[in-house]
Tab-separated table of C-alpha atoms in Angstrom:
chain	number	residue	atom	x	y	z
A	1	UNK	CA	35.505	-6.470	2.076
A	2	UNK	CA	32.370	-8.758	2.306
A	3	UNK	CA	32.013	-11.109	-0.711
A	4	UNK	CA	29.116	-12.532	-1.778
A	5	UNK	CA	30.397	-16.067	-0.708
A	6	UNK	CA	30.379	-14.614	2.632
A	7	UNK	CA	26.818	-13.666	2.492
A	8	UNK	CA	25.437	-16.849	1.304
A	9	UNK	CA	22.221	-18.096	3.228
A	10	UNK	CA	22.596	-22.102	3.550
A	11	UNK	CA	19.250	-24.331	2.507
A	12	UNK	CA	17.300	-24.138	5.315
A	13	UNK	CA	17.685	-20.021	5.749
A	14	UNK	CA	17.205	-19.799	1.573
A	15	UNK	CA	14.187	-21.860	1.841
A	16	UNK	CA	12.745	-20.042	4.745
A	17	UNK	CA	12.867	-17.122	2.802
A	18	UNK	CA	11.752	-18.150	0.004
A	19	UNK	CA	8.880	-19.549	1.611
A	20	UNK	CA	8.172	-15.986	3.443
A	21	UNK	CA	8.939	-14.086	0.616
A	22	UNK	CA	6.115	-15.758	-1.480
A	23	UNK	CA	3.491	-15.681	1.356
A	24	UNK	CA	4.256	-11.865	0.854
A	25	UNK	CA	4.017	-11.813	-3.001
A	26	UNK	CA	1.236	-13.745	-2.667
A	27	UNK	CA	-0.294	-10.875	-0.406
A	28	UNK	CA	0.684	-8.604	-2.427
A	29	UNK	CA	-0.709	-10.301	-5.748
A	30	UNK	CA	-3.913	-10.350	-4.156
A	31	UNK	CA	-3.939	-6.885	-3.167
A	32	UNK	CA	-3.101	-6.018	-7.378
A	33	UNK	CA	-5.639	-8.361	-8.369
A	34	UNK	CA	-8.509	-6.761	-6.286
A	35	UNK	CA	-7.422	-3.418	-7.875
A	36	UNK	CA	-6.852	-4.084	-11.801
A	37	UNK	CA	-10.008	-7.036	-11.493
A	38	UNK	CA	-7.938	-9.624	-12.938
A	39	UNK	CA	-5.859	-12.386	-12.199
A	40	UNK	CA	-2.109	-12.135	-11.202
A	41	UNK	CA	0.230	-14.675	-11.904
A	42	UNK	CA	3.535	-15.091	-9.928
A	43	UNK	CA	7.083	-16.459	-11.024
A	44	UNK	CA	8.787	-18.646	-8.233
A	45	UNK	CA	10.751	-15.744	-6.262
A	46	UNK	CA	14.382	-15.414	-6.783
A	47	UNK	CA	17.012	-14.720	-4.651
A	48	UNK	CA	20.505	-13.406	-5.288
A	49	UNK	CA	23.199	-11.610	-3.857
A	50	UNK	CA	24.422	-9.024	-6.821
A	51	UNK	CA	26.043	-5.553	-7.214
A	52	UNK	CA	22.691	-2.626	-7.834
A	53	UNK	CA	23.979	-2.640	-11.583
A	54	UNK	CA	23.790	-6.537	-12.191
A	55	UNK	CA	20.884	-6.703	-10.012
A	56	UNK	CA	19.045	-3.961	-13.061
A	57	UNK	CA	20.006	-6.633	-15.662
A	58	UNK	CA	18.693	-9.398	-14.140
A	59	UNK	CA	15.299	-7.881	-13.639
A	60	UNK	CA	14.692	-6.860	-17.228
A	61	UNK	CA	17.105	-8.268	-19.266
A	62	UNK	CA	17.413	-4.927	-20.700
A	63	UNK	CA	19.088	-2.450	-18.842
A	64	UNK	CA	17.566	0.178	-22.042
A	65	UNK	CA	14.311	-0.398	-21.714
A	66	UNK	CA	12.133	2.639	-20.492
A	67	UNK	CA	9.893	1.572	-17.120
A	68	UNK	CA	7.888	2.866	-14.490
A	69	UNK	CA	8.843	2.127	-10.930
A	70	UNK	CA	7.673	2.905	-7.358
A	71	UNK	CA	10.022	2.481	-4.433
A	72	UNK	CA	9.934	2.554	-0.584
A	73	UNK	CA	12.262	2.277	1.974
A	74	UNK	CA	11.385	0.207	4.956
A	75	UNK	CA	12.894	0.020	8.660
A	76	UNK	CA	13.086	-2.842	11.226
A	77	UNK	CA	14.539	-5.765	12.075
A	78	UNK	CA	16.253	-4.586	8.943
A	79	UNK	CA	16.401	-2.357	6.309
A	80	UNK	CA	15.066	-2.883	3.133
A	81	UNK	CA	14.063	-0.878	-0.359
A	82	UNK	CA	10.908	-2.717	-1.957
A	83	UNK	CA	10.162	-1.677	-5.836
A	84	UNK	CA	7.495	-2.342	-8.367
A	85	UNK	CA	8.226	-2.026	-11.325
A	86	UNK	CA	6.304	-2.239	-14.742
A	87	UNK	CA	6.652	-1.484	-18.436
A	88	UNK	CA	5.917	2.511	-19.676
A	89	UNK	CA	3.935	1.900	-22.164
A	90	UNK	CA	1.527	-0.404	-20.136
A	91	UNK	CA	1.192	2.136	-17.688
A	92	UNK	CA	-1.528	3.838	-18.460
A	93	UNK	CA	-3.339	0.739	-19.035
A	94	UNK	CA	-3.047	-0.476	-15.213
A	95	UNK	CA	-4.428	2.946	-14.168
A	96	UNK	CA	-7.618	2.228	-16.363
A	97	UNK	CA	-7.721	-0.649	-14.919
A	98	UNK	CA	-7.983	0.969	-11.440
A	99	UNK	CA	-9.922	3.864	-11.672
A	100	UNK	CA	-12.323	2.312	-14.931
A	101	UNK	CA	-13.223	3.226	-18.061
A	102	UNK	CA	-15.550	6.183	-17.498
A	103	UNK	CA	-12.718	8.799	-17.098
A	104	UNK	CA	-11.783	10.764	-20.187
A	105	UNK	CA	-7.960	9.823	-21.664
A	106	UNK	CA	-6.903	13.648	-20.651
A	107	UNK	CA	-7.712	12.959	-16.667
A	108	UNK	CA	-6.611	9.733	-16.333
A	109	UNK	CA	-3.544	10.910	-18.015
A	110	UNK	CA	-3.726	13.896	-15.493
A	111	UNK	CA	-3.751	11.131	-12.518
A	112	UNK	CA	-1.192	8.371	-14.076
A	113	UNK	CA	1.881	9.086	-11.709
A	114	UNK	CA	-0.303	9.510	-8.859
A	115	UNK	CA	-2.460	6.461	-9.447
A	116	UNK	CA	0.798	4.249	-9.895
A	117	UNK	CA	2.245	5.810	-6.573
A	118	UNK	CA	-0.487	4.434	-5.068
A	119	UNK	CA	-0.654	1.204	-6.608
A	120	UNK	CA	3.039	0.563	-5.534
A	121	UNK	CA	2.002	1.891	-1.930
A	122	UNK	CA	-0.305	-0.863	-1.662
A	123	UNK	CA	1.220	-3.833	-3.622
A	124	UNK	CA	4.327	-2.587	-1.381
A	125	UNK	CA	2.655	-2.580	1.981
A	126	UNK	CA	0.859	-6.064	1.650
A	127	UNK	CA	4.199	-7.321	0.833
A	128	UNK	CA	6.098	-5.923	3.893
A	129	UNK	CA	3.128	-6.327	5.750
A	130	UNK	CA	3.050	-9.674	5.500
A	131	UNK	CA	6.759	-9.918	6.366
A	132	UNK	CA	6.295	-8.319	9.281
A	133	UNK	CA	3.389	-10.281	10.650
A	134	UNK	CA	5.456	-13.275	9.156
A	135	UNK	CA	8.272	-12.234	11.574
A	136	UNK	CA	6.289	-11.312	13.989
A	137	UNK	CA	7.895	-7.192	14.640
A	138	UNK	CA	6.949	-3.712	13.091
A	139	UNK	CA	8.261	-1.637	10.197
A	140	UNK	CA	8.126	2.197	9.413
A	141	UNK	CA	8.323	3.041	5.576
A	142	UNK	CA	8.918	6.200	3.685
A	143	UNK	CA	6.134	7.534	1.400
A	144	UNK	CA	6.222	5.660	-1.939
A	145	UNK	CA	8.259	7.264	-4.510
A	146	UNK	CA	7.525	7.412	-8.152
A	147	UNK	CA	10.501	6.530	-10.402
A	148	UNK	CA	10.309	7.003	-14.350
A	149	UNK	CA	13.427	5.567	-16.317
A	150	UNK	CA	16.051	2.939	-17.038
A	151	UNK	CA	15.855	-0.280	-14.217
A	152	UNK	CA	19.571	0.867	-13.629
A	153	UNK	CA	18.310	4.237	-12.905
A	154	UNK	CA	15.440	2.858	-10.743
A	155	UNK	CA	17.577	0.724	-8.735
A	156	UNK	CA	20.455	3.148	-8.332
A	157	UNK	CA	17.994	6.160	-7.415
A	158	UNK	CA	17.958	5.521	-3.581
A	159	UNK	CA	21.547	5.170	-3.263
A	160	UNK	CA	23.437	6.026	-6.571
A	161	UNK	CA	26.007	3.494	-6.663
A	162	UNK	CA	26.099	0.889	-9.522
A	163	UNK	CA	28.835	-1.134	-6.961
A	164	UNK	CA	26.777	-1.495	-4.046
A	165	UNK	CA	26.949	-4.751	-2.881
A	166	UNK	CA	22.823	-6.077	-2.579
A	167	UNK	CA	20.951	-8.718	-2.142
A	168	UNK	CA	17.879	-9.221	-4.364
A	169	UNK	CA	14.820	-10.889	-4.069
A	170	UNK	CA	12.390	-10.587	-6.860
A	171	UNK	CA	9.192	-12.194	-8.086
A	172	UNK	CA	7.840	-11.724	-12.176
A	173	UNK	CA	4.266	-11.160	-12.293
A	174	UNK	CA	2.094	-11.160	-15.293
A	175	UNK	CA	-1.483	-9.984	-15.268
A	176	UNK	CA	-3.117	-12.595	-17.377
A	177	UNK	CA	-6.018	-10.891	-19.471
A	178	UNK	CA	-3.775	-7.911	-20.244
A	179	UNK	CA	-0.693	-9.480	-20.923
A	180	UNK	CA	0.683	-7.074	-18.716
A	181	UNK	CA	4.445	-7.996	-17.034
A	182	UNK	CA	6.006	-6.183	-13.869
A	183	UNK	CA	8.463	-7.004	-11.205
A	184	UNK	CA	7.986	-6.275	-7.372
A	185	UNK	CA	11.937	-6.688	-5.786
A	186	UNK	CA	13.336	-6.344	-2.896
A	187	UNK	CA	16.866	-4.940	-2.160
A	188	UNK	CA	18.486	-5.452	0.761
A	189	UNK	CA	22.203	-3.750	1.510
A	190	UNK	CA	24.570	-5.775	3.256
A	191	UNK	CA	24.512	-4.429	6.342
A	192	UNK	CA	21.099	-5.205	7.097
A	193	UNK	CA	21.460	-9.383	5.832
A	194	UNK	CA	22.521	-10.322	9.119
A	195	UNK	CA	18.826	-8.633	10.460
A	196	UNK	CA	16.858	-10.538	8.312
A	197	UNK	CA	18.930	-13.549	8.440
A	198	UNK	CA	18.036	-13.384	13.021
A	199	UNK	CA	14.653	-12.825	11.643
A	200	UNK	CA	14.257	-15.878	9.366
A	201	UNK	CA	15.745	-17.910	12.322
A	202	UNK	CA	13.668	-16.800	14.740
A	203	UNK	CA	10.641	-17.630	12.253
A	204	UNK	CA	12.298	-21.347	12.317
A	205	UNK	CA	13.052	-21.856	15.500
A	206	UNK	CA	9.044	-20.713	16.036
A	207	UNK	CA	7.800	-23.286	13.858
A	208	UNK	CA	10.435	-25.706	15.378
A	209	UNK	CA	8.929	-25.359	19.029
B	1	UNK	CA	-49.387	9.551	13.970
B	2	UNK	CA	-46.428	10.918	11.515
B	3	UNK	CA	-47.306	10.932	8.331
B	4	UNK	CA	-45.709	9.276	4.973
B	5	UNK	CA	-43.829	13.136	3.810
B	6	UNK	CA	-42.806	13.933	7.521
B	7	UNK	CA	-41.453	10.240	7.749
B	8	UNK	CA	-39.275	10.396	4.420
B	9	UNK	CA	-38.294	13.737	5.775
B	10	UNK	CA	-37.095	12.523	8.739
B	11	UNK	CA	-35.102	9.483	7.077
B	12	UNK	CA	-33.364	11.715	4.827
B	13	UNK	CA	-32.325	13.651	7.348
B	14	UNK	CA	-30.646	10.513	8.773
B	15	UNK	CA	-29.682	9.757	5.761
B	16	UNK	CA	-27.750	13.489	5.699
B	17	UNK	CA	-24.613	12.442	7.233
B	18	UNK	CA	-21.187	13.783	6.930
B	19	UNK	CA	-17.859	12.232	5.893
B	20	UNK	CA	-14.630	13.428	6.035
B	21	UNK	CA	-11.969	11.315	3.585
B	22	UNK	CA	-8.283	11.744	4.692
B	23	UNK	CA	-5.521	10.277	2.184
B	24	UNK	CA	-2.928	12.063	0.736
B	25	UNK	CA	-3.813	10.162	-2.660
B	26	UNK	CA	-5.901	12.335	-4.672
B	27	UNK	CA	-6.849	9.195	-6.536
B	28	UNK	CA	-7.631	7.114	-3.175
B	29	UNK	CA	-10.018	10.070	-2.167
B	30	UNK	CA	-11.538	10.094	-5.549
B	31	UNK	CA	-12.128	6.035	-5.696
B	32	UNK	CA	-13.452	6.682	-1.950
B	33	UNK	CA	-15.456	9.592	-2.814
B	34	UNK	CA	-17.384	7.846	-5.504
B	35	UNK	CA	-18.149	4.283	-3.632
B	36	UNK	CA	-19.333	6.166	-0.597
B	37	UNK	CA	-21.939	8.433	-2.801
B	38	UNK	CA	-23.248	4.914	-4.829
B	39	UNK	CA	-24.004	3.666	-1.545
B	40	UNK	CA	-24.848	6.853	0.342
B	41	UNK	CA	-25.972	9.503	-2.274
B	42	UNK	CA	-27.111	12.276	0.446
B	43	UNK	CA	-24.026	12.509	2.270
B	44	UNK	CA	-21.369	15.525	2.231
B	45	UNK	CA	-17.994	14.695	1.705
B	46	UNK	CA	-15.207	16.683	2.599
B	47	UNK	CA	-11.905	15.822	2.082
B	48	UNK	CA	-7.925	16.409	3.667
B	49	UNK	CA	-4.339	15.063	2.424
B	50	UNK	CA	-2.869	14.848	5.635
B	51	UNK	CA	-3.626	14.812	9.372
B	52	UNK	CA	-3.211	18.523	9.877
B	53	UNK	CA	-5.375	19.141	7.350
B	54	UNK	CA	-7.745	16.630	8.950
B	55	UNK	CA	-8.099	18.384	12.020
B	56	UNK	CA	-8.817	21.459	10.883
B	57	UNK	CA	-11.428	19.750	8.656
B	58	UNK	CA	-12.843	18.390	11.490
B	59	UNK	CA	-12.805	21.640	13.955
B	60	UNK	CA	-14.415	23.465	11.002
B	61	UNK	CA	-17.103	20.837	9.759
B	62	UNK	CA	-17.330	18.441	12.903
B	63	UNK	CA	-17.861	15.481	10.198
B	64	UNK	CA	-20.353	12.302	11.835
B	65	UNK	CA	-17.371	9.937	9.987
B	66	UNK	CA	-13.851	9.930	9.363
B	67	UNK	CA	-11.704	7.476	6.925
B	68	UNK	CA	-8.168	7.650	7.641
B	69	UNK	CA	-5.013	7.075	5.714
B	70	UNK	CA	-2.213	6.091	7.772
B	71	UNK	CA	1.176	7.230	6.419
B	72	UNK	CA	1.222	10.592	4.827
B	73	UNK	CA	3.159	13.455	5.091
B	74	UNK	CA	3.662	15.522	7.965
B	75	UNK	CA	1.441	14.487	10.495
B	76	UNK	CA	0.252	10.629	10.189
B	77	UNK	CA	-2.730	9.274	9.758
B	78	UNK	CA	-2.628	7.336	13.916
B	79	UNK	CA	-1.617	10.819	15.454
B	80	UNK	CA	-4.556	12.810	13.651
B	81	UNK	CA	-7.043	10.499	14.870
B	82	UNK	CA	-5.840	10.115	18.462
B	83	UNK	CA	-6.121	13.939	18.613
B	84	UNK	CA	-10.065	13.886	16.793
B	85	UNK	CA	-10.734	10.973	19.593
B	86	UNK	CA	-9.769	13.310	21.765
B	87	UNK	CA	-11.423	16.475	20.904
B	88	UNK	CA	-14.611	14.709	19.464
B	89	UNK	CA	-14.842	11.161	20.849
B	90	UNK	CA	-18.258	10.586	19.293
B	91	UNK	CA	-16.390	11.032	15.642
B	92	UNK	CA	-16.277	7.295	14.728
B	93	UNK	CA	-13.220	7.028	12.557
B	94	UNK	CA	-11.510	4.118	9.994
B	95	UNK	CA	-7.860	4.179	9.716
B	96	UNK	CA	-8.163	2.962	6.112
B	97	UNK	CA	-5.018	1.784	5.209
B	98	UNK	CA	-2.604	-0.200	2.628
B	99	UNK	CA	-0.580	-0.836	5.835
B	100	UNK	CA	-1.538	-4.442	6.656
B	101	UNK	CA	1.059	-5.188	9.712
B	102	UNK	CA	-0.350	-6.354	12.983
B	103	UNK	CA	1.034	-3.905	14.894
B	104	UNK	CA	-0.993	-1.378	13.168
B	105	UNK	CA	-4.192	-3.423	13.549
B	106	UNK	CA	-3.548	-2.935	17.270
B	107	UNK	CA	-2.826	0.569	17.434
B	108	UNK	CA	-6.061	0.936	15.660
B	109	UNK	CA	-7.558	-0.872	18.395
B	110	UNK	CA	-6.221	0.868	20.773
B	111	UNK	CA	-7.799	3.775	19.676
B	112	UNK	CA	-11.128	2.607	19.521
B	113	UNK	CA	-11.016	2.974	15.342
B	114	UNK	CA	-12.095	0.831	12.937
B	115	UNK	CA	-9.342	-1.369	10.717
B	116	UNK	CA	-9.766	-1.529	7.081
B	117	UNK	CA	-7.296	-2.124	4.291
B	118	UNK	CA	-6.692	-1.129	1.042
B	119	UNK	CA	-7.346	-1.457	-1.889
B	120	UNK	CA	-10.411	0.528	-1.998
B	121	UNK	CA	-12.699	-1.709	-3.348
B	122	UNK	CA	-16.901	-2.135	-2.770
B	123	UNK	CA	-16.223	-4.781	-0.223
B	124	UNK	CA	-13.834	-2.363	2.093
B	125	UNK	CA	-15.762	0.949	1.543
B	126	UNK	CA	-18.966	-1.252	2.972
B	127	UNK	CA	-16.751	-2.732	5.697
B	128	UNK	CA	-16.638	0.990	6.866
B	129	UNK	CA	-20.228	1.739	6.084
B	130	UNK	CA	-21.039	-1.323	8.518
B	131	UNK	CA	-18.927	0.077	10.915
B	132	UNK	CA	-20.336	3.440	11.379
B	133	UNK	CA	-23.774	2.024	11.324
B	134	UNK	CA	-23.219	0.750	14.675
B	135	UNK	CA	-24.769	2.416	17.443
């Protein structure tokens, strides 16, 4: 069975991604900061190699608390599920922020799941966009799926097993008039590390020539 | 010489143009909807949530414009418009899109469409505006 010893990236790969993975966030913060007018501010990214059930608890601390999420599955060089993920109660609050403040509560209550699907669709895309620019190939995606529930529940809704064996990347970002607080993370399965580790050394040995 | 009524008359009429606004987000149309009609108050709007539903729209209204989201479901967003090139090659279409990657930028190219990306915000909506302005 593959430990995570075994999956360990050494400096150079780690900082690679690192470095990639924040380009992307940075895409994507942009893209979140254009929509809800305000600005976005990003935690260093993280990366870890965890089961799906430790990987809930390290994103909110709380494997209780109630949150929103939006997840999409994306294919390349590998494969990878790519999730935003954001407090309930602030949720309606981000689609005001979208859409603006001359909708009546009942409609923009009407729209909430919707306007969050497609929130996550973009925030999503600019990330793995970027990636795949980054990297220099192509990815397909699934259409964004709206998750409501646990992080546990969120992270385990793909592929419903709390033992899977994953590697996470994940960024904390806080919009800074709203005191708002979300995740965006990235969860790779095992099989596909080896893709994105050819992909980060192809990126290096790019830069290298 | 035309006169000042028959002149307005005539620019309305330019002004009269039609826009179809493919996206399966109800809330992407809407955000669409409303920048296009601050900018361009005279225009008709109709609107699809996927590509089949796009080309019938088109066969049935024959809309000047087109915006274009890329992935939806059933039939995506690149296939719809290489059939409206097709069929109607003077349709001048934006694949308007959250997908960012280069490879779709070229495959927008390649189909003689416009590239815009989300989110749908003044700047983008007049990005396509500029674009079907062109002669």
């Amino acid at each position: 069975m593959l430990s995570p010893d075994m999956l360990e990236l050494d400096d150079m790969e780690r900082d690679a991604l690192t470095e990639v993975f924040n380009i992307g966030v940075g895409q994507a913060a942009s893209a979140m900061s254009q929509m809800v007018n305000d600005r976005v501010e990003l935690s260093v990214p993280s990366i870890s190699f965890t089961s799906r059930a430790a990987a809930a608890l390290e994103l909110t601390h709380d494997a209780g608390q109630r949150i929103c999420g939006v997840s999409q599955r994306f294919q390349g060089s590998f494969e990878a599920d790519a999730i935003l993920m954001f407090p309930e109660n602030k949720s309606l609050e981000i689609v005001r922020l979208m859409i603006g403040d001359d909708m009546p509560i009942e409609e923009l209550t009407a729209m909430e799941q919707e306007a969050l699907t497609e929130i996550g669709n973009i925030i999503l895309n600019a990330l793995i966009g970027t990636l795949a620019n980054v990297f220099g190939s192509e990815f397909s995606s699934s259409l964004p799926a709206f998750h409501f529930g646990t992080s546990s529940e969120i992270l385990q809704a793909e592929r419903k097993n709390a033992d899977d064996l994953v590697m996470l990347l994940h960024v904390d970002f806080k919009l800074e008039t709203h005191q708002i607080n979300g995740y965006v993370a990235f969860l790779l399965d095992v099989s596909s590390v080896q893709g994105l580790r050819d992909s980060i050394n192809r990126f290096m040995g790019n830069i290298a020539r | 010489m035309i006169g000042a009524a028959e002149s307005n008359s005539a620019e309305q009429r330019m002004n009269k143009k039609t826009l179809l606004i493919v996206d399966d987000s109800r809330v992407s149309r809407m955000m669409i909807r409303a920048l296009v009609l601050e900018r361009q108050p005279e225009w008709q709007i109709f609107e699809a949530g996927n590509g089949e539903e796009a080309i019938n729209q088109v066969r049935e209204n024959m809309p000047d414009y087109v915006t274009m989201d890329m992935n939806m479901p059933g039939m995506d967003g690149v296939a719809a418009s290489e059939q409206i090139r097709q069929a109607y090659p003077t349709t001048k279409i934006v694949l308007l899109t959250a997908n960012i990657q280069e490879s779709s930028r070229q495959k927008a190219q390649q189909l003689g469409l416009a590239f815009v990306t989300k989110p749908i915000t003044a700047a983008c909506i007049d990005q396509a505006l500029a674009f079907y302005a062109q002669p």
